[in-house]
mmCIF file of C-alpha atoms in Angstrom:
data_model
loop_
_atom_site.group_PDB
_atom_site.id
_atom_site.type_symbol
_atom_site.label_atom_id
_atom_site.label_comp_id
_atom_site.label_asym_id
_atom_site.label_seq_id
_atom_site.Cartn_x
_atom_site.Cartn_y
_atom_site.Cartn_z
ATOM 1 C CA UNK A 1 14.486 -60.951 37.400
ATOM 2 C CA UNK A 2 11.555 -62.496 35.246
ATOM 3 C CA UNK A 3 13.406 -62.475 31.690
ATOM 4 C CA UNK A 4 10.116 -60.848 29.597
ATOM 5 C CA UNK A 5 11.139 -57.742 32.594
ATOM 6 C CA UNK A 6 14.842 -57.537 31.155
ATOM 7 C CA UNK A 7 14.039 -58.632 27.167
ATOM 8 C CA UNK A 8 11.415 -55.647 27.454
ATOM 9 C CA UNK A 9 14.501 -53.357 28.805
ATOM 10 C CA UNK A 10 13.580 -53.527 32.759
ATOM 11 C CA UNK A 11 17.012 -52.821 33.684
ATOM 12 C CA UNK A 12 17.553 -49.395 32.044
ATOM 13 C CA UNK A 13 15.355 -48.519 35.119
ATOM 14 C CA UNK A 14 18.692 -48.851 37.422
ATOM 15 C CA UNK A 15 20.645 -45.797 36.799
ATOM 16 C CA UNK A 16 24.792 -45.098 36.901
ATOM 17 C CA UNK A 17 24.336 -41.407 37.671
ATOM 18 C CA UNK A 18 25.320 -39.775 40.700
ATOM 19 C CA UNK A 19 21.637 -40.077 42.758
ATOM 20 C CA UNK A 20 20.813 -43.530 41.758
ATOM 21 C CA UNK A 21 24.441 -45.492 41.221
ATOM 22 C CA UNK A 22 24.565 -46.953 45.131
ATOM 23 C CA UNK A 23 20.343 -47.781 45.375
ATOM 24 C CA UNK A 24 20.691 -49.558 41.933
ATOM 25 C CA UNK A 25 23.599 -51.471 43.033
ATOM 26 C CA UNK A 26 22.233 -52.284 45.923
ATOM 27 C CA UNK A 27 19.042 -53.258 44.504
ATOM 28 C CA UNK A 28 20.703 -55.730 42.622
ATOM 29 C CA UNK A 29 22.771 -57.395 44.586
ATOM 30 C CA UNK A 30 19.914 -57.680 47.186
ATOM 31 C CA UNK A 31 17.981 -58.893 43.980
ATOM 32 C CA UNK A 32 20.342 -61.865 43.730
ATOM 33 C CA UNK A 33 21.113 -62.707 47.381
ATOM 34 C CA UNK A 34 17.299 -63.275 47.331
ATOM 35 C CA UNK A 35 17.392 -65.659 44.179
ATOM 36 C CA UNK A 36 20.455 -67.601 45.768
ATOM 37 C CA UNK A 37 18.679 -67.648 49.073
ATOM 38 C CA UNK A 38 15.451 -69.376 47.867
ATOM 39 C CA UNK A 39 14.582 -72.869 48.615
ATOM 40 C CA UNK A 40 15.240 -74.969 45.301
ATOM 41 C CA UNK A 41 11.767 -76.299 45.533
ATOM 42 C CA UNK A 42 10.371 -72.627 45.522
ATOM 43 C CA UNK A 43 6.859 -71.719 43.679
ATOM 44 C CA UNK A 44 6.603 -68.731 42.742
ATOM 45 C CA UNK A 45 5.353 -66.555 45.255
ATOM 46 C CA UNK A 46 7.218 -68.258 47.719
ATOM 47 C CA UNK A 47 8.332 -66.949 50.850
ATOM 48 C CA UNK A 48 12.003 -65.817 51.231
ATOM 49 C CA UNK A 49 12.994 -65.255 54.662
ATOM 50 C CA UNK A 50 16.045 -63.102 55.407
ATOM 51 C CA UNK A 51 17.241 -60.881 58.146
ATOM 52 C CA UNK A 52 18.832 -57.680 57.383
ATOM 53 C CA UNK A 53 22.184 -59.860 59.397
ATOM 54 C CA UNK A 54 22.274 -62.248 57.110
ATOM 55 C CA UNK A 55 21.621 -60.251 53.415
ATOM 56 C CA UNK A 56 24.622 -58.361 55.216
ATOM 57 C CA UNK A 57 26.922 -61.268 55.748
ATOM 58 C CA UNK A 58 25.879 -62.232 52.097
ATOM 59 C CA UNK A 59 25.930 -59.662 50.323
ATOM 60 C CA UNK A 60 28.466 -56.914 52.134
ATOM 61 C CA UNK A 61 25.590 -54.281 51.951
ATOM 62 C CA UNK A 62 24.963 -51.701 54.849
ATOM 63 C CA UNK A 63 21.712 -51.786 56.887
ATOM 64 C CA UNK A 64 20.651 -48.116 54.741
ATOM 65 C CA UNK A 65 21.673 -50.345 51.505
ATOM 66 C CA UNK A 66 19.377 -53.095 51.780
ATOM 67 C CA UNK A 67 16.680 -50.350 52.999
ATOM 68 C CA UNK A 68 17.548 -48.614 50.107
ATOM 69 C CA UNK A 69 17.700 -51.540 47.559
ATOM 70 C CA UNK A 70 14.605 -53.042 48.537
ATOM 71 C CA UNK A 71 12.916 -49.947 48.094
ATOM 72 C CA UNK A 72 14.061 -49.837 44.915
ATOM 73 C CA UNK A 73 13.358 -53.510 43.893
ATOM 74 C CA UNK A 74 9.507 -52.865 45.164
ATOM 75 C CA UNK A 75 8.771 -49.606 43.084
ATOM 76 C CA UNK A 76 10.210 -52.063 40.073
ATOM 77 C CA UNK A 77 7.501 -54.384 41.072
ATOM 78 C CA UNK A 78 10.429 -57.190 41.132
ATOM 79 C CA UNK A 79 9.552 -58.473 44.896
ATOM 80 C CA UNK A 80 7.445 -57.531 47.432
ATOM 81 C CA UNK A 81 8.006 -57.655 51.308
ATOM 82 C CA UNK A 82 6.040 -57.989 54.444
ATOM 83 C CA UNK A 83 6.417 -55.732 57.648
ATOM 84 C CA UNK A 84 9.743 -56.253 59.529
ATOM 85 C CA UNK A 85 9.296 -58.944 62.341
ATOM 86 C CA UNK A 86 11.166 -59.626 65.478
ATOM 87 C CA UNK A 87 14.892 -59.624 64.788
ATOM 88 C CA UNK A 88 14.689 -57.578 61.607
ATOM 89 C CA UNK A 89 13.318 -60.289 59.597
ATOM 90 C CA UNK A 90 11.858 -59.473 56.575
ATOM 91 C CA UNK A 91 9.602 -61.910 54.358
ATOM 92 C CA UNK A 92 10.103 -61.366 50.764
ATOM 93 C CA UNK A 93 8.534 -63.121 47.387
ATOM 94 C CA UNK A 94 10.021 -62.571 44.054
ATOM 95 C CA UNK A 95 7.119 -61.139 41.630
ATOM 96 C CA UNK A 96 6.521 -61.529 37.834
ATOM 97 C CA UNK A 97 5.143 -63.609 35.421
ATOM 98 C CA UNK A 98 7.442 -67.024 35.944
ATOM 99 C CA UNK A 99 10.217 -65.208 38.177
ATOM 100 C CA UNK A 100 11.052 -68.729 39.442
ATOM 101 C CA UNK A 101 11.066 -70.425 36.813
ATOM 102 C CA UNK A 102 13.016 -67.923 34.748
ATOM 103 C CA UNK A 103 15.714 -67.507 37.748
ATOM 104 C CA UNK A 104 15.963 -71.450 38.039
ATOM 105 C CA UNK A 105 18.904 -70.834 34.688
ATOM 106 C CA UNK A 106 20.948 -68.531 36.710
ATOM 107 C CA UNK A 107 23.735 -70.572 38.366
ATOM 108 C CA UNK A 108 24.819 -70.216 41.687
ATOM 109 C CA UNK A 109 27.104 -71.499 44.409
ATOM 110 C CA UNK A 110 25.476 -74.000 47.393
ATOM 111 C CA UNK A 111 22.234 -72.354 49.617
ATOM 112 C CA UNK A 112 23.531 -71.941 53.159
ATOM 113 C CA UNK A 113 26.600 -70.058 52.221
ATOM 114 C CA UNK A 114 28.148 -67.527 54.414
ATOM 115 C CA UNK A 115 29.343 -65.044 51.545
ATOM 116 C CA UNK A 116 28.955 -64.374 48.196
ATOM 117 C CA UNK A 117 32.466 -63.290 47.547
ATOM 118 C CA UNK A 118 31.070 -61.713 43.851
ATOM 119 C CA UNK A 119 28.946 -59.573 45.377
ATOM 120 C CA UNK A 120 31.282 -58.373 48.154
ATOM 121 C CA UNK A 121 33.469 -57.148 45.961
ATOM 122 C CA UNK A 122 31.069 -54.943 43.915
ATOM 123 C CA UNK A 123 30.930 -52.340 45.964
ATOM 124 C CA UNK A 124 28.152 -49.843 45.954
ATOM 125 C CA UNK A 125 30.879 -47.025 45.213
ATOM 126 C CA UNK A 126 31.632 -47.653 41.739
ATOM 127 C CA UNK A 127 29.091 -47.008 38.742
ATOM 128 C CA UNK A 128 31.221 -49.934 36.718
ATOM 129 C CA UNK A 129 29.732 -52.386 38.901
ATOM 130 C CA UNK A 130 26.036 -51.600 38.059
ATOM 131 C CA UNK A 131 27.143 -52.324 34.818
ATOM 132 C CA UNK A 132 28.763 -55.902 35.872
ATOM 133 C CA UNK A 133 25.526 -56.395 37.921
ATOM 134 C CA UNK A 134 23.273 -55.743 34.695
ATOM 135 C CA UNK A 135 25.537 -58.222 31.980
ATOM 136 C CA UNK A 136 25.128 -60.770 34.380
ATOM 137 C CA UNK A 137 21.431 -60.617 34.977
ATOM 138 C CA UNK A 138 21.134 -60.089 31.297
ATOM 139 C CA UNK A 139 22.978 -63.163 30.356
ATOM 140 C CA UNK A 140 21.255 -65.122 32.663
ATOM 141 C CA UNK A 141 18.257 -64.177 31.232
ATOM 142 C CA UNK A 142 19.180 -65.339 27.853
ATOM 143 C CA UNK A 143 21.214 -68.710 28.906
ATOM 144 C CA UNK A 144 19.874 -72.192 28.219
ATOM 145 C CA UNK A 145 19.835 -74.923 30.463
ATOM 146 C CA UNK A 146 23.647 -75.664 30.144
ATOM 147 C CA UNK A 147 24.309 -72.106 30.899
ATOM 148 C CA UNK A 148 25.190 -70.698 27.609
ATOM 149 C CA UNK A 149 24.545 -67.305 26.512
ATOM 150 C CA UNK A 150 24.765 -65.218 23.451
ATOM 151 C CA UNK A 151 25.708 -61.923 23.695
ATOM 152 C CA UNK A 152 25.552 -59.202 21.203
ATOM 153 C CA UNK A 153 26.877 -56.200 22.311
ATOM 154 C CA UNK A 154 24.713 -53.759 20.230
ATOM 155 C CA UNK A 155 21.408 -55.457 21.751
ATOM 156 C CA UNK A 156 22.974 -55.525 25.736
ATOM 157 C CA UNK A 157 23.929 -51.759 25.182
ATOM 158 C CA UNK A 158 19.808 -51.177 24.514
ATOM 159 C CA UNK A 159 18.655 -53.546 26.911
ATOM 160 C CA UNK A 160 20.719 -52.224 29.692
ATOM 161 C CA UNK A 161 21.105 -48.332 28.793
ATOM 162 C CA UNK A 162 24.973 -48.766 28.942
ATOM 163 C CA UNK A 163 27.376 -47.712 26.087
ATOM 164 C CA UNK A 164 29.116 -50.483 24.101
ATOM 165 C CA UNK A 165 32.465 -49.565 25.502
ATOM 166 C CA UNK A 166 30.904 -49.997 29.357
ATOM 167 C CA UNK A 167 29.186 -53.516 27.971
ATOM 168 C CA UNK A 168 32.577 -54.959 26.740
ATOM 169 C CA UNK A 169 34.398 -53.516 29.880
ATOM 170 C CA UNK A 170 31.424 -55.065 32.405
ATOM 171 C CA UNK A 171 32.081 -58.167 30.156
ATOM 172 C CA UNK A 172 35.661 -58.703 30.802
ATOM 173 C CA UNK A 173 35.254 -57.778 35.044
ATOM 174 C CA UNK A 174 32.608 -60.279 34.760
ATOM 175 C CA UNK A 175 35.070 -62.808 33.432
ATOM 176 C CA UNK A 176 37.582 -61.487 36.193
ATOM 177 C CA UNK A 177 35.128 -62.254 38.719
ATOM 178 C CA UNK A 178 34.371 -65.372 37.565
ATOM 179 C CA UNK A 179 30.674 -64.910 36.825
ATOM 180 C CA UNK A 180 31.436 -65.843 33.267
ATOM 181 C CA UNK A 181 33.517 -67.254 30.743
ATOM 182 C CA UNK A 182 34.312 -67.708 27.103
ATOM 183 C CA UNK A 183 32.362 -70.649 25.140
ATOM 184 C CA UNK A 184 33.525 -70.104 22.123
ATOM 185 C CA UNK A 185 34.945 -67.362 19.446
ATOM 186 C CA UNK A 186 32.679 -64.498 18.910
ATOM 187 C CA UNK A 187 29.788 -64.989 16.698
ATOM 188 C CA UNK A 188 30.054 -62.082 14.644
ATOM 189 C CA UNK A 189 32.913 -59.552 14.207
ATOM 190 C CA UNK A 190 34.056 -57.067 16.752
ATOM 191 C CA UNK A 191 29.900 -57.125 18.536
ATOM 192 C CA UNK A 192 29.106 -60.792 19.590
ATOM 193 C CA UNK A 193 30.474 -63.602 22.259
ATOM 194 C CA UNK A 194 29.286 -67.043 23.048
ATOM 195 C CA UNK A 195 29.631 -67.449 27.134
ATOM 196 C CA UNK A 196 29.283 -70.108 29.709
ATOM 197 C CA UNK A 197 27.685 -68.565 32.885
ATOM 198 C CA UNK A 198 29.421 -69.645 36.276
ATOM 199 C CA UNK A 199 28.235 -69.828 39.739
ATOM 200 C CA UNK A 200 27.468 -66.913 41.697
ATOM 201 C CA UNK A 201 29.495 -67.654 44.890
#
């Protein structure tokens, strides 16, 4: 998601409550099958191809969770879509101001992969993996080139609309999953960390 989007508190817009926990979810991790699924050479505006088959086999969502996702993701204004073709193909483009260039920082495992075993396990059932799904895209928003990331905890629990106590718990099933690790000791006492983003995979 174009970085300005989630400085300016974009992701508050993806709810944990009861009637918005599985779209949001889904949204993003439809969001970020899409930014591991783009061509490396990508402009933006460039097309990303994808069957509803193959966001499945990526992904784990349902066919009524990538409807429901991308709906969400378009009244965002984070990608936009054409008209389903032949073999429920669906043409999307990532929008905002520099989305490709601001998603070139988030890591991620090889294109062409079958799975992304991170996003299969965060099931669209539990309202703790929104919050997972938000830290990352957060810190990936704020990494440098090598991949590290400051975060304060007081400034992700505005950013994101999640208490402190659900940041520090998304922060250490993040580091479970692997989409993260300590760089460092904290920065501050008790509300900062220096990370090292890993590969989605």
């Amino acid at each position: 998601m174009p970085a300005r989007w989630i400085r300016e508190g974009g992701l508050r817009a993806f709810r944990a409550d009861a009637g918005h926990v599985g779209r949001s979810i889904a949204a993003l991790k439809l969001y970020l099958t899409l930014v591991v699924s783009q061509d490396e050479r990508s402009a933006p505006g460039d097309p990303i191809v994808l069957s509803y088959e193959r966001i499945a086999a990526l992904s784990g969502l349902s066919d009524p969770l990538i409807c429901s996702g991308k709906k969400a993701l378009l009244d965002q204004g984070l990608v936009a879509a054409s008209s389903e073709r032949q073999g429920r193909t669906i043409v999307y483009r990532l929008c905002g101001p520099h989305a490709a260039t601001d998603l070139a920082l988030l890591p991620h495992g090889p294109r062409g992969a079958e799975r992304i075993a991170a996003l299969h396990a965060l099931t669209c059932r539990k309202a703790p993996n929104l919050a997972v799904l938000k830290l990352g895209l957060l810190l990936g928003a704020g990494a440098d080139a090598a991949g590290l990331a400051a975060l304060d905890i007081d400034s992700a629990a505005d950013l994101t609309g999640l208490s402190h106590v659900k940041v520090v718990a998304a922060l250490a099933a993040a580091q479970d999953l692997g989409l993260a690790a300590p760089a460092g000791d904290r920065m501050r006492p008790a509300d900062g960390r220096l990370l090292r983003l890993l590969p989605l995979r």
